[in-house]
Structures are given as C-alpha cells and as structure tokens.
Amino acid sequence: MRLEVGGWPDGGTPNSLAGRVALMRERIAEAARRCGRGPDDVTLVGVTKRTPREAVVAAIEAGLTDIGESYVQEARGKYDGVRGVRKHFIGHVQTNKAKAIVETFDVVQTIDRLDAGRAIARASRTLGKPVRTLVQINISPVDRFGIEPADAPALAARLRDEEGLAVDGVMAIGPNTKDRAEITRAFRKAAETFAAVGGDTLSIGMSTDWEEAVGCGSTMVRIGTAIFGERT
C-alpha cells in the first residue's frame, strides 16, 4: 500500500501518513534551528508498535530511515524483508531473547543492566552481527526500567571494555506529566548523563515531549502517534 501526501485539514495535520512524516521532519528541523543546531542533527525514529506492516512500508517509502519496536515477535513478522532502514529495539531486554533481538534489530536502545548488555554482546558475537547499543537511564519516577543516571557511565565502560560492545550513548523516557518544566529538568539530566557516558546518540523525546528533548540536545526522537496516529 502506497500512501501519498494528502491535503491539510482544519486541524493543520496532514491527512496522510506521508504528509505526517514530512511535517514531523519539518517541525524537528525548525526546532533544531531555534536552538542553533543543524536541521539534520536530530534523527527521526518512527515507532511502529501496533501498526500494520503496510503502514510501515508506506512510511519508509515516504523517507523514514529508522523504525523502532518494543516487542521482538511483533517486529519479526512486520520487519521481515524490509530493507534500507535501521531497526531499533526500544523494549525491555530479556536476556533469553537476546539472540532474537540481535537477529531482528540493528540498534538496541535499552541496555539498563550488566547482564542485559552481556547477553546482547554474546548474541552479537555468536551471530557475527555487530549492533549499536544505548544505555537506558531512568529519569522518571514512574518508569520501571532504566539504570540510575549516576551509574550509567560505569555500566557503559564495563560493557565497552569487557564485552567490546558498541555503546553509542544514552536513551531515556521522559516523565509522564504535562509539567513542561519537569520534563525539561528530566531531559537536562539525561543530557548530562550522555556527556559522561560518551557516544553520538542521545535518544530522548516522544510524540508529546520531543520539542523539550530537542531543546535539551536530543540527537534522536522516537515518534509513534504523531506519525501513525492513535493505536488501540
């Protein structure tokens, strides 16, 4: 199924998937410029959970270069045979699924403990498939996963030195609140942690808080609803 760019209804949102991808890119580029950054400094990852395969293919045809999923089984059927796009695992890493994760994805964003990193590193060596990883930190009082920000640099160093894992930065989920100041404070903590961990990727910002994330230095935003719409 190929979805073309459509018109602009009264709400100002494109009425096609391709239009929403284009609009999201434009908005991210403009937010980056306002911060004195380049329009290409922020990578857009389309979060495809509970989205049919044909919509994923249409988004890639519309120029999306990165896609992400939280569940291996859902991604396997949906991503099979999809080429020319980077696939990001953004769900909790279960060590018994490490091989399936590495087989399916190119980037693992959610390493939040040593055994998870080691499992991904072993699977990468076994399969002969390099993967990039991020350390997931916890900056939200209600989030179940993620390592404490202060402990992230040591975890990244151990995984790099002991396992040879390519740890390329930090990922975090913002707090579930409408308080923009609280969101900004959390993302600033993520940016501080990223500076200590090192790498090229600070993956913060989703459909409801990506503007604050870009303002705090995000290099990667994970957008689902704003591209694919509400999902049940």
mmCIF file with all atom_site columns, C-alpha atoms in Angstrom:
data_model
loop_
_atom_site.group_PDB
_atom_site.id
_atom_site.type_symbol
_atom_site.label_atom_id
_atom_site.label_alt_id
_atom_site.label_comp_id
_atom_site.label_asym_id
_atom_site.label_entity_id
_atom_site.label_seq_id
_atom_site.pdbx_PDB_ins_code
_atom_site.Cartn_x
_atom_site.Cartn_y
_atom_site.Cartn_z
_atom_site.occupancy
_atom_site.B_iso_or_equiv
_atom_site.pdbx_formal_charge
_atom_site.auth_seq_id
_atom_site.auth_comp_id
_atom_site.auth_asym_id
_atom_site.auth_atom_id
_atom_site.pdbx_PDB_model_num
ATOM 1   C CA . MET A 1 1   ? 0.000  0.000   0.000  1.00 0.00 ? 1   MET A CA 1
ATOM 2   C CA . ARG A 1 2   ? 1.432  3.361   -1.026 1.00 0.00 ? 2   ARG A CA 1
ATOM 3   C CA . LEU A 1 3   ? 0.169  6.433   0.812  1.00 0.00 ? 3   LEU A CA 1
ATOM 4   C CA . GLU A 1 4   ? 0.618  9.767   -0.926 1.00 0.00 ? 4   GLU A CA 1
ATOM 5   C CA . VAL A 1 5   ? 0.879  13.169  0.693  1.00 0.00 ? 5   VAL A CA 1
ATOM 6   C CA . GLY A 1 6   ? -2.597 14.497  1.146  1.00 0.00 ? 6   GLY A CA 1
ATOM 7   C CA . GLY A 1 7   ? -4.152 17.813  1.993  1.00 0.00 ? 7   GLY A CA 1
ATOM 8   C CA . TRP A 1 8   ? -4.224 19.763  5.218  1.00 0.00 ? 8   TRP A CA 1
ATOM 9   C CA . PRO A 1 9   ? -7.465 19.523  7.195  1.00 0.00 ? 9   PRO A CA 1
ATOM 10  C CA . ASP A 1 10  ? -8.643 22.264  9.543  1.00 0.00 ? 10  ASP A CA 1
ATOM 11  C CA . GLY A 1 11  ? -6.521 20.962  12.417 1.00 0.00 ? 11  GLY A CA 1
ATOM 12  C CA . GLY A 1 12  ? -3.318 21.632  10.485 1.00 0.00 ? 12  GLY A CA 1
ATOM 13  C CA . THR A 1 13  ? -2.256 17.984  10.401 1.00 0.00 ? 13  THR A CA 1
ATOM 14  C CA . PRO A 1 14  ? -1.664 16.168  7.095  1.00 0.00 ? 14  PRO A CA 1
ATOM 15  C CA . ASN A 1 15  ? -4.346 13.599  6.348  1.00 0.00 ? 15  ASN A CA 1
ATOM 16  C CA . SER A 1 16  ? -1.876 11.025  5.001  1.00 0.00 ? 16  SER A CA 1
ATOM 17  C CA . LEU A 1 17  ? 0.957  9.101   6.568  1.00 0.00 ? 17  LEU A CA 1
ATOM 18  C CA . ALA A 1 18  ? 3.488  10.501  4.104  1.00 0.00 ? 18  ALA A CA 1
ATOM 19  C CA . GLY A 1 19  ? 2.332  14.004  4.926  1.00 0.00 ? 19  GLY A CA 1
ATOM 20  C CA . ARG A 1 20  ? 2.745  13.380  8.642  1.00 0.00 ? 20  ARG A CA 1
ATOM 21  C CA . VAL A 1 21  ? 6.291  12.075  8.117  1.00 0.00 ? 21  VAL A CA 1
ATOM 22  C CA . ALA A 1 22  ? 7.137  15.198  6.107  1.00 0.00 ? 22  ALA A CA 1
ATOM 23  C CA . LEU A 1 23  ? 5.552  17.512  8.669  1.00 0.00 ? 23  LEU A CA 1
ATOM 24  C CA . MET A 1 24  ? 7.386  15.828  11.542 1.00 0.00 ? 24  MET A CA 1
ATOM 25  C CA . ARG A 1 25  ? 10.695 16.239  9.753  1.00 0.00 ? 25  ARG A CA 1
ATOM 26  C CA . GLU A 1 26  ? 9.976  19.909  9.116  1.00 0.00 ? 26  GLU A CA 1
ATOM 27  C CA . ARG A 1 27  ? 8.996  20.558  12.721 1.00 0.00 ? 27  ARG A CA 1
ATOM 28  C CA . ILE A 1 28  ? 12.080 18.795  14.083 1.00 0.00 ? 28  ILE A CA 1
ATOM 29  C CA . ALA A 1 29  ? 14.344 20.733  11.715 1.00 0.00 ? 29  ALA A CA 1
ATOM 30  C CA . GLU A 1 30  ? 12.776 24.036  12.751 1.00 0.00 ? 30  GLU A CA 1
ATOM 31  C CA . ALA A 1 31  ? 13.116 23.194  16.467 1.00 0.00 ? 31  ALA A CA 1
ATOM 32  C CA . ALA A 1 32  ? 16.781 22.347  15.920 1.00 0.00 ? 32  ALA A CA 1
ATOM 33  C CA . ARG A 1 33  ? 17.388 25.667  14.117 1.00 0.00 ? 33  ARG A CA 1
ATOM 34  C CA . ARG A 1 34  ? 15.835 27.574  17.011 1.00 0.00 ? 34  ARG A CA 1
ATOM 35  C CA . CYS A 1 35  ? 18.483 26.018  19.262 1.00 0.00 ? 35  CYS A CA 1
ATOM 36  C CA . GLY A 1 36  ? 21.297 26.933  16.905 1.00 0.00 ? 36  GLY A CA 1
ATOM 37  C CA . ARG A 1 37  ? 21.630 23.385  15.639 1.00 0.00 ? 37  ARG A CA 1
ATOM 38  C CA . GLY A 1 38  ? 21.605 21.980  12.129 1.00 0.00 ? 38  GLY A CA 1
ATOM 39  C CA . PRO A 1 39  ? 18.325 20.680  10.648 1.00 0.00 ? 39  PRO A CA 1
ATOM 40  C CA . ASP A 1 40  ? 19.843 17.209  10.248 1.00 0.00 ? 40  ASP A CA 1
ATOM 41  C CA . ASP A 1 41  ? 21.203 16.954  13.793 1.00 0.00 ? 41  ASP A CA 1
ATOM 42  C CA . VAL A 1 42  ? 18.166 15.008  15.039 1.00 0.00 ? 42  VAL A CA 1
ATOM 43  C CA . THR A 1 43  ? 17.270 11.542  13.708 1.00 0.00 ? 43  THR A CA 1
ATOM 44  C CA . LEU A 1 44  ? 13.589 10.636  13.476 1.00 0.00 ? 44  LEU A CA 1
ATOM 45  C CA . VAL A 1 45  ? 12.716 7.087   14.561 1.00 0.00 ? 45  VAL A CA 1
ATOM 46  C CA . GLY A 1 46  ? 9.198  6.009   13.650 1.00 0.00 ? 46  GLY A CA 1
ATOM 47  C CA . VAL A 1 47  ? 7.775  3.828   16.434 1.00 0.00 ? 47  VAL A CA 1
ATOM 48  C CA . THR A 1 48  ? 5.688  1.190   14.675 1.00 0.00 ? 48  THR A CA 1
ATOM 49  C CA . LYS A 1 49  ? 4.131  -0.798  17.528 1.00 0.00 ? 49  LYS A CA 1
ATOM 50  C CA . ARG A 1 50  ? 0.560  -1.883  16.813 1.00 0.00 ? 50  ARG A CA 1
ATOM 51  C CA . THR A 1 51  ? 0.976  -0.514  13.286 1.00 0.00 ? 51  THR A CA 1
ATOM 52  C CA . PRO A 1 52  ? 0.297  -2.782  10.283 1.00 0.00 ? 52  PRO A CA 1
ATOM 53  C CA . ARG A 1 53  ? 3.167  -3.740  8.001  1.00 0.00 ? 53  ARG A CA 1
ATOM 54  C CA . GLU A 1 54  ? 1.705  -1.833  5.050  1.00 0.00 ? 54  GLU A CA 1
ATOM 55  C CA . ALA A 1 55  ? 1.835  1.402   7.038  1.00 0.00 ? 55  ALA A CA 1
ATOM 56  C CA . VAL A 1 56  ? 5.469  0.730   7.948  1.00 0.00 ? 56  VAL A CA 1
ATOM 57  C CA . VAL A 1 57  ? 6.331  0.157   4.289  1.00 0.00 ? 57  VAL A CA 1
ATOM 58  C CA . ALA A 1 58  ? 4.478  3.337   3.306  1.00 0.00 ? 58  ALA A CA 1
ATOM 59  C CA . ALA A 1 59  ? 6.391  5.364   5.899  1.00 0.00 ? 59  ALA A CA 1
ATOM 60  C CA . ILE A 1 60  ? 9.696  4.023   4.580  1.00 0.00 ? 60  ILE A CA 1
ATOM 61  C CA . GLU A 1 61  ? 8.623  4.914   1.038  1.00 0.00 ? 61  GLU A CA 1
ATOM 62  C CA . ALA A 1 62  ? 7.901  8.403   2.380  1.00 0.00 ? 62  ALA A CA 1
ATOM 63  C CA . GLY A 1 63  ? 11.518 8.725   3.507  1.00 0.00 ? 63  GLY A CA 1
ATOM 64  C CA . LEU A 1 64  ? 11.612 7.285   7.034  1.00 0.00 ? 64  LEU A CA 1
ATOM 65  C CA . THR A 1 65  ? 15.085 5.795   7.574  1.00 0.00 ? 65  THR A CA 1
ATOM 66  C CA . ASP A 1 66  ? 14.733 4.493   11.139 1.00 0.00 ? 66  ASP A CA 1
ATOM 67  C CA . ILE A 1 67  ? 11.968 2.413   12.729 1.00 0.00 ? 67  ILE A CA 1
ATOM 68  C CA . GLY A 1 68  ? 11.526 1.051   16.234 1.00 0.00 ? 68  GLY A CA 1
ATOM 69  C CA . GLU A 1 69  ? 9.591  -1.667  18.062 1.00 0.00 ? 69  GLU A CA 1
ATOM 70  C CA . SER A 1 70  ? 9.205  -2.779  21.679 1.00 0.00 ? 70  SER A CA 1
ATOM 71  C CA . TYR A 1 71  ? 8.399  -6.463  21.089 1.00 0.00 ? 71  TYR A CA 1
ATOM 72  C CA . VAL A 1 72  ? 10.552 -8.908  19.145 1.00 0.00 ? 72  VAL A CA 1
ATOM 73  C CA . GLN A 1 73  ? 7.700  -11.119 17.978 1.00 0.00 ? 73  GLN A CA 1
ATOM 74  C CA . GLU A 1 74  ? 5.710  -8.221  16.576 1.00 0.00 ? 74  GLU A CA 1
ATOM 75  C CA . ALA A 1 75  ? 8.772  -6.843  14.806 1.00 0.00 ? 75  ALA A CA 1
ATOM 76  C CA . ARG A 1 76  ? 9.781  -10.170 13.270 1.00 0.00 ? 76  ARG A CA 1
ATOM 77  C CA . GLY A 1 77  ? 6.636  -10.527 11.220 1.00 0.00 ? 77  GLY A CA 1
ATOM 78  C CA . LYS A 1 78  ? 6.401  -6.852  10.389 1.00 0.00 ? 78  LYS A CA 1
ATOM 79  C CA . TYR A 1 79  ? 10.046 -6.180  9.517  1.00 0.00 ? 79  TYR A CA 1
ATOM 80  C CA . ASP A 1 80  ? 10.815 -9.392  7.641  1.00 0.00 ? 80  ASP A CA 1
ATOM 81  C CA . GLY A 1 81  ? 12.197 -8.491  4.223  1.00 0.00 ? 81  GLY A CA 1
ATOM 82  C CA . VAL A 1 82  ? 12.204 -4.741  4.938  1.00 0.00 ? 82  VAL A CA 1
ATOM 83  C CA . ARG A 1 83  ? 15.429 -3.220  3.607  1.00 0.00 ? 83  ARG A CA 1
ATOM 84  C CA . GLY A 1 84  ? 17.166 0.138   3.593  1.00 0.00 ? 84  GLY A CA 1
ATOM 85  C CA . VAL A 1 85  ? 16.123 1.139   7.102  1.00 0.00 ? 85  VAL A CA 1
ATOM 86  C CA . ARG A 1 86  ? 17.708 0.917   10.564 1.00 0.00 ? 86  ARG A CA 1
ATOM 87  C CA . LYS A 1 87  ? 15.699 -1.126  13.048 1.00 0.00 ? 87  LYS A CA 1
ATOM 88  C CA . HIS A 1 88  ? 15.750 -0.099  16.707 1.00 0.00 ? 88  HIS A CA 1
ATOM 89  C CA . PHE A 1 89  ? 14.755 -2.250  19.667 1.00 0.00 ? 89  PHE A CA 1
ATOM 90  C CA . ILE A 1 90  ? 13.149 0.030   22.250 1.00 0.00 ? 90  ILE A CA 1
ATOM 91  C CA . GLY A 1 91  ? 11.596 -2.533  24.612 1.00 0.00 ? 91  GLY A CA 1
ATOM 92  C CA . HIS A 1 92  ? 12.921 -4.075  27.803 1.00 0.00 ? 92  HIS A CA 1
ATOM 93  C CA . VAL A 1 93  ? 15.769 -6.512  27.135 1.00 0.00 ? 93  VAL A CA 1
ATOM 94  C CA . GLN A 1 94  ? 15.011 -10.022 28.364 1.00 0.00 ? 94  GLN A CA 1
ATOM 95  C CA . THR A 1 95  ? 18.252 -11.973 28.327 1.00 0.00 ? 95  THR A CA 1
ATOM 96  C CA . ASN A 1 96  ? 16.616 -15.146 26.995 1.00 0.00 ? 96  ASN A CA 1
ATOM 97  C CA . LYS A 1 97  ? 15.549 -13.179 23.911 1.00 0.00 ? 97  LYS A CA 1
ATOM 98  C CA . ALA A 1 98  ? 18.937 -11.589 23.230 1.00 0.00 ? 98  ALA A CA 1
ATOM 99  C CA . LYS A 1 99  ? 19.636 -13.694 20.139 1.00 0.00 ? 99  LYS A CA 1
ATOM 100 C CA . ALA A 1 100 ? 16.246 -12.896 18.614 1.00 0.00 ? 100 ALA A CA 1
ATOM 101 C CA . ILE A 1 101 ? 16.767 -9.205  19.357 1.00 0.00 ? 101 ILE A CA 1
ATOM 102 C CA . VAL A 1 102 ? 20.150 -9.134  17.617 1.00 0.00 ? 102 VAL A CA 1
ATOM 103 C CA . GLU A 1 103 ? 18.800 -11.131 14.672 1.00 0.00 ? 103 GLU A CA 1
ATOM 104 C CA . THR A 1 104 ? 15.945 -8.652  14.183 1.00 0.00 ? 104 THR A CA 1
ATOM 105 C CA . PHE A 1 105 ? 17.407 -5.257  15.073 1.00 0.00 ? 105 PHE A CA 1
ATOM 106 C CA . ASP A 1 106 ? 20.424 -3.090  14.260 1.00 0.00 ? 106 ASP A CA 1
ATOM 107 C CA . VAL A 1 107 ? 20.309 -0.889  17.375 1.00 0.00 ? 107 VAL A CA 1
ATOM 108 C CA . VAL A 1 108 ? 19.390 -1.898  20.941 1.00 0.00 ? 108 VAL A CA 1
ATOM 109 C CA . GLN A 1 109 ? 18.426 1.239   22.854 1.00 0.00 ? 109 GLN A CA 1
ATOM 110 C CA . THR A 1 110 ? 17.524 -0.269  26.207 1.00 0.00 ? 110 THR A CA 1
ATOM 111 C CA . ILE A 1 111 ? 20.575 -1.721  27.970 1.00 0.00 ? 111 ILE A CA 1
ATOM 112 C CA . ASP A 1 112 ? 19.859 -0.962  31.634 1.00 0.00 ? 112 ASP A CA 1
ATOM 113 C CA . ARG A 1 113 ? 21.915 -3.577  33.484 1.00 0.00 ? 113 ARG A CA 1
ATOM 114 C CA . LEU A 1 114 ? 25.091 -5.572  33.063 1.00 0.00 ? 114 LEU A CA 1
ATOM 115 C CA . ASP A 1 115 ? 23.533 -8.962  32.316 1.00 0.00 ? 115 ASP A CA 1
ATOM 116 C CA . ALA A 1 116 ? 21.414 -7.467  29.531 1.00 0.00 ? 116 ALA A CA 1
ATOM 117 C CA . GLY A 1 117 ? 24.474 -5.903  27.909 1.00 0.00 ? 117 GLY A CA 1
ATOM 118 C CA . ARG A 1 118 ? 26.440 -9.116  28.219 1.00 0.00 ? 118 ARG A CA 1
ATOM 119 C CA . ALA A 1 119 ? 23.622 -11.151 26.680 1.00 0.00 ? 119 ALA A CA 1
ATOM 120 C CA . ILE A 1 120 ? 23.395 -8.795  23.696 1.00 0.00 ? 120 ILE A CA 1
ATOM 121 C CA . ALA A 1 121 ? 27.197 -8.853  23.298 1.00 0.00 ? 121 ALA A CA 1
ATOM 122 C CA . ARG A 1 122 ? 27.260 -12.684 23.330 1.00 0.00 ? 122 ARG A CA 1
ATOM 123 C CA . ALA A 1 123 ? 24.470 -12.860 20.775 1.00 0.00 ? 123 ALA A CA 1
ATOM 124 C CA . SER A 1 124 ? 26.262 -10.348 18.576 1.00 0.00 ? 124 SER A CA 1
ATOM 125 C CA . ARG A 1 125 ? 29.453 -12.431 18.636 1.00 0.00 ? 125 ARG A CA 1
ATOM 126 C CA . THR A 1 126 ? 27.591 -15.699 18.048 1.00 0.00 ? 126 THR A CA 1
ATOM 127 C CA . LEU A 1 127 ? 25.706 -14.328 15.050 1.00 0.00 ? 127 LEU A CA 1
ATOM 128 C CA . GLY A 1 128 ? 28.636 -12.313 13.717 1.00 0.00 ? 128 GLY A CA 1
ATOM 129 C CA . LYS A 1 129 ? 26.364 -9.282  13.573 1.00 0.00 ? 129 LYS A CA 1
ATOM 130 C CA . PRO A 1 130 ? 27.551 -6.002  15.142 1.00 0.00 ? 130 PRO A CA 1
ATOM 131 C CA . VAL A 1 131 ? 24.880 -3.946  16.895 1.00 0.00 ? 131 VAL A CA 1
ATOM 132 C CA . ARG A 1 132 ? 24.926 -0.453  18.323 1.00 0.00 ? 132 ARG A CA 1
ATOM 133 C CA . THR A 1 133 ? 23.576 -0.053  21.828 1.00 0.00 ? 133 THR A CA 1
ATOM 134 C CA . LEU A 1 134 ? 22.463 2.706   24.181 1.00 0.00 ? 134 LEU A CA 1
ATOM 135 C CA . VAL A 1 135 ? 22.328 2.705   27.961 1.00 0.00 ? 135 VAL A CA 1
ATOM 136 C CA . GLN A 1 136 ? 18.781 3.322   29.165 1.00 0.00 ? 136 GLN A CA 1
ATOM 137 C CA . ILE A 1 137 ? 18.628 5.607   32.171 1.00 0.00 ? 137 ILE A CA 1
ATOM 138 C CA . ASN A 1 138 ? 15.667 6.260   34.465 1.00 0.00 ? 138 ASN A CA 1
ATOM 139 C CA . ILE A 1 139 ? 14.663 9.935   34.661 1.00 0.00 ? 139 ILE A CA 1
ATOM 140 C CA . SER A 1 140 ? 11.006 9.352   35.520 1.00 0.00 ? 140 SER A CA 1
ATOM 141 C CA . PRO A 1 141 ? 9.641  8.498   38.982 1.00 0.00 ? 141 PRO A CA 1
ATOM 142 C CA . VAL A 1 142 ? 7.103  6.075   37.494 1.00 0.00 ? 142 VAL A CA 1
ATOM 143 C CA . ASP A 1 143 ? 9.282  4.304   34.922 1.00 0.00 ? 143 ASP A CA 1
ATOM 144 C CA . ARG A 1 144 ? 10.014 0.667   35.800 1.00 0.00 ? 144 ARG A CA 1
ATOM 145 C CA . PHE A 1 145 ? 13.198 0.358   33.770 1.00 0.00 ? 145 PHE A CA 1
ATOM 146 C CA . GLY A 1 146 ? 16.471 2.169   33.306 1.00 0.00 ? 146 GLY A CA 1
ATOM 147 C CA . ILE A 1 147 ? 19.637 2.450   35.358 1.00 0.00 ? 147 ILE A CA 1
ATOM 148 C CA . GLU A 1 148 ? 20.231 5.347   37.726 1.00 0.00 ? 148 GLU A CA 1
ATOM 149 C CA . PRO A 1 149 ? 21.896 8.180   35.763 1.00 0.00 ? 149 PRO A CA 1
ATOM 150 C CA . ALA A 1 150 ? 24.882 8.259   38.137 1.00 0.00 ? 150 ALA A CA 1
ATOM 151 C CA . ASP A 1 151 ? 25.579 4.563   37.433 1.00 0.00 ? 151 ASP A CA 1
ATOM 152 C CA . ALA A 1 152 ? 25.369 4.792   33.643 1.00 0.00 ? 152 ALA A CA 1
ATOM 153 C CA . PRO A 1 153 ? 28.993 5.789   32.861 1.00 0.00 ? 153 PRO A CA 1
ATOM 154 C CA . ALA A 1 154 ? 30.376 2.811   34.798 1.00 0.00 ? 154 ALA A CA 1
ATOM 155 C CA . LEU A 1 155 ? 27.981 0.403   33.062 1.00 0.00 ? 155 LEU A CA 1
ATOM 156 C CA . ALA A 1 156 ? 28.919 1.769   29.646 1.00 0.00 ? 156 ALA A CA 1
ATOM 157 C CA . ALA A 1 157 ? 32.634 1.495   30.443 1.00 0.00 ? 157 ALA A CA 1
ATOM 158 C CA . ARG A 1 158 ? 32.349 -2.126  31.588 1.00 0.00 ? 158 ARG A CA 1
ATOM 159 C CA . LEU A 1 159 ? 30.402 -3.163  28.512 1.00 0.00 ? 159 LEU A CA 1
ATOM 160 C CA . ARG A 1 160 ? 32.862 -1.458  26.206 1.00 0.00 ? 160 ARG A CA 1
ATOM 161 C CA . ASP A 1 161 ? 35.981 -2.744  27.950 1.00 0.00 ? 161 ASP A CA 1
ATOM 162 C CA . GLU A 1 162 ? 34.882 -6.246  28.960 1.00 0.00 ? 162 GLU A CA 1
ATOM 163 C CA . GLU A 1 163 ? 32.470 -7.151  26.158 1.00 0.00 ? 163 GLU A CA 1
ATOM 164 C CA . GLY A 1 164 ? 33.599 -4.966  23.264 1.00 0.00 ? 164 GLY A CA 1
ATOM 165 C CA . LEU A 1 165 ? 30.037 -3.709  22.957 1.00 0.00 ? 165 LEU A CA 1
ATOM 166 C CA . ALA A 1 166 ? 29.476 -0.571  20.888 1.00 0.00 ? 166 ALA A CA 1
ATOM 167 C CA . VAL A 1 167 ? 27.795 1.686   23.444 1.00 0.00 ? 167 VAL A CA 1
ATOM 168 C CA . ASP A 1 168 ? 26.892 4.788   21.478 1.00 0.00 ? 168 ASP A CA 1
ATOM 169 C CA . GLY A 1 169 ? 25.142 6.920   24.098 1.00 0.00 ? 169 GLY A CA 1
ATOM 170 C CA . VAL A 1 170 ? 22.029 7.187   26.213 1.00 0.00 ? 170 VAL A CA 1
ATOM 171 C CA . MET A 1 171 ? 18.280 6.603   25.913 1.00 0.00 ? 171 MET A CA 1
ATOM 172 C CA . ALA A 1 172 ? 15.571 7.754   28.321 1.00 0.00 ? 172 ALA A CA 1
ATOM 173 C CA . ILE A 1 173 ? 11.803 8.057   28.572 1.00 0.00 ? 173 ILE A CA 1
ATOM 174 C CA . GLY A 1 174 ? 10.552 11.393  29.844 1.00 0.00 ? 174 GLY A CA 1
ATOM 175 C CA . PRO A 1 175 ? 8.262  11.727  32.861 1.00 0.00 ? 175 PRO A CA 1
ATOM 176 C CA . ASN A 1 176 ? 4.547  11.226  32.272 1.00 0.00 ? 176 ASN A CA 1
ATOM 177 C CA . THR A 1 177 ? 3.403  14.737  33.118 1.00 0.00 ? 177 THR A CA 1
ATOM 178 C CA . LYS A 1 178 ? 2.074  17.894  31.485 1.00 0.00 ? 178 LYS A CA 1
ATOM 179 C CA . ASP A 1 179 ? 4.517  19.995  33.509 1.00 0.00 ? 179 ASP A CA 1
ATOM 180 C CA . ARG A 1 180 ? 6.869  21.214  30.795 1.00 0.00 ? 180 ARG A CA 1
ATOM 181 C CA . ALA A 1 181 ? 9.421  22.435  33.324 1.00 0.00 ? 181 ALA A CA 1
ATOM 182 C CA . GLU A 1 182 ? 9.595  18.987  34.933 1.00 0.00 ? 182 GLU A CA 1
ATOM 183 C CA . ILE A 1 183 ? 10.066 17.383  31.528 1.00 0.00 ? 183 ILE A CA 1
ATOM 184 C CA . THR A 1 184 ? 12.856 19.828  30.695 1.00 0.00 ? 184 THR A CA 1
ATOM 185 C CA . ARG A 1 185 ? 14.624 19.162  34.008 1.00 0.00 ? 185 ARG A CA 1
ATOM 186 C CA . ALA A 1 186 ? 14.491 15.413  33.364 1.00 0.00 ? 186 ALA A CA 1
ATOM 187 C CA . PHE A 1 187 ? 15.866 15.778  29.846 1.00 0.00 ? 187 PHE A CA 1
ATOM 188 C CA . ARG A 1 188 ? 18.670 18.014  31.063 1.00 0.00 ? 188 ARG A CA 1
ATOM 189 C CA . LYS A 1 189 ? 19.654 15.235  33.463 1.00 0.00 ? 189 LYS A CA 1
ATOM 190 C CA . ALA A 1 190 ? 19.679 12.836  30.511 1.00 0.00 ? 190 ALA A CA 1
ATOM 191 C CA . ALA A 1 191 ? 21.908 15.233  28.551 1.00 0.00 ? 191 ALA A CA 1
ATOM 192 C CA . GLU A 1 192 ? 24.332 15.496  31.484 1.00 0.00 ? 192 GLU A CA 1
ATOM 193 C CA . THR A 1 193 ? 24.479 11.710  31.695 1.00 0.00 ? 193 THR A CA 1
ATOM 194 C CA . PHE A 1 194 ? 25.039 11.456  27.939 1.00 0.00 ? 194 PHE A CA 1
ATOM 195 C CA . ALA A 1 195 ? 28.026 13.774  28.229 1.00 0.00 ? 195 ALA A CA 1
ATOM 196 C CA . ALA A 1 196 ? 29.501 11.482  30.905 1.00 0.00 ? 196 ALA A CA 1
ATOM 197 C CA . VAL A 1 197 ? 28.760 8.248   29.020 1.00 0.00 ? 197 VAL A CA 1
ATOM 198 C CA . GLY A 1 198 ? 30.011 9.486   25.648 1.00 0.00 ? 198 GLY A CA 1
ATOM 199 C CA . GLY A 1 199 ? 28.983 8.454   22.159 1.00 0.00 ? 199 GLY A CA 1
ATOM 200 C CA . ASP A 1 200 ? 26.969 10.087  19.406 1.00 0.00 ? 200 ASP A CA 1
ATOM 201 C CA . THR A 1 201 ? 23.353 9.352   20.349 1.00 0.00 ? 201 THR A CA 1
ATOM 202 C CA . LEU A 1 202 ? 21.062 10.930  22.931 1.00 0.00 ? 202 LEU A CA 1
ATOM 203 C CA . SER A 1 203 ? 17.691 9.278   22.331 1.00 0.00 ? 203 SER A CA 1
ATOM 204 C CA . ILE A 1 204 ? 15.099 11.332  24.203 1.00 0.00 ? 204 ILE A CA 1
ATOM 205 C CA . GLY A 1 205 ? 11.739 12.721  23.130 1.00 0.00 ? 205 GLY A CA 1
ATOM 206 C CA . MET A 1 206 ? 8.471  11.149  22.030 1.00 0.00 ? 206 MET A CA 1
ATOM 207 C CA . SER A 1 207 ? 5.266  12.448  20.446 1.00 0.00 ? 207 SER A CA 1
ATOM 208 C CA . THR A 1 208 ? 4.275  14.544  23.485 1.00 0.00 ? 208 THR A CA 1
ATOM 209 C CA . ASP A 1 209 ? 7.663  15.912  24.572 1.00 0.00 ? 209 ASP A CA 1
ATOM 210 C CA . TRP A 1 210 ? 10.036 15.893  21.609 1.00 0.00 ? 210 TRP A CA 1
ATOM 211 C CA . GLU A 1 211 ? 10.305 19.702  21.459 1.00 0.00 ? 211 GLU A CA 1
ATOM 212 C CA . GLU A 1 212 ? 11.674 19.870  25.010 1.00 0.00 ? 212 GLU A CA 1
ATOM 213 C CA . ALA A 1 213 ? 14.002 16.994  24.116 1.00 0.00 ? 213 ALA A CA 1
ATOM 214 C CA . VAL A 1 214 ? 15.435 18.783  21.079 1.00 0.00 ? 214 VAL A CA 1
ATOM 215 C CA . GLY A 1 215 ? 15.916 21.891  23.206 1.00 0.00 ? 215 GLY A CA 1
ATOM 216 C CA . CYS A 1 216 ? 17.956 19.785  25.659 1.00 0.00 ? 216 CYS A CA 1
ATOM 217 C CA . GLY A 1 217 ? 20.230 18.339  22.982 1.00 0.00 ? 217 GLY A CA 1
ATOM 218 C CA . SER A 1 218 ? 18.442 15.223  21.754 1.00 0.00 ? 218 SER A CA 1
ATOM 219 C CA . THR A 1 219 ? 20.005 13.671  18.663 1.00 0.00 ? 219 THR A CA 1
ATOM 220 C CA . MET A 1 220 ? 17.197 11.132  18.208 1.00 0.00 ? 220 MET A CA 1
ATOM 221 C CA . VAL A 1 221 ? 13.451 11.322  18.822 1.00 0.00 ? 221 VAL A CA 1
ATOM 222 C CA . ARG A 1 222 ? 11.114 8.319   18.880 1.00 0.00 ? 222 ARG A CA 1
ATOM 223 C CA . ILE A 1 223 ? 7.768  9.241   17.358 1.00 0.00 ? 223 ILE A CA 1
ATOM 224 C CA . GLY A 1 224 ? 4.766  6.942   17.078 1.00 0.00 ? 224 GLY A CA 1
ATOM 225 C CA . THR A 1 225 ? 1.372  8.619   17.437 1.00 0.00 ? 225 THR A CA 1
ATOM 226 C CA . ALA A 1 226 ? 2.314  11.830  15.629 1.00 0.00 ? 226 ALA A CA 1
ATOM 227 C CA . ILE A 1 227 ? 3.196  9.764   12.547 1.00 0.00 ? 227 ILE A CA 1
ATOM 228 C CA . PHE A 1 228 ? 0.988  6.666   12.655 1.00 0.00 ? 228 PHE A CA 1
ATOM 229 C CA . GLY A 1 229 ? -1.929 8.076   14.615 1.00 0.00 ? 229 GLY A CA 1
ATOM 230 C CA . GLU A 1 230 ? -3.658 6.726   17.690 1.00 0.00 ? 230 GLU A CA 1
ATOM 231 C CA . ARG A 1 231 ? -3.441 2.969   18.057 1.00 0.00 ? 231 ARG A CA 1
ATOM 232 C CA . THR A 1 232 ? -5.572 0.600   20.089 1.00 0.00 ? 232 THR A CA 1
#
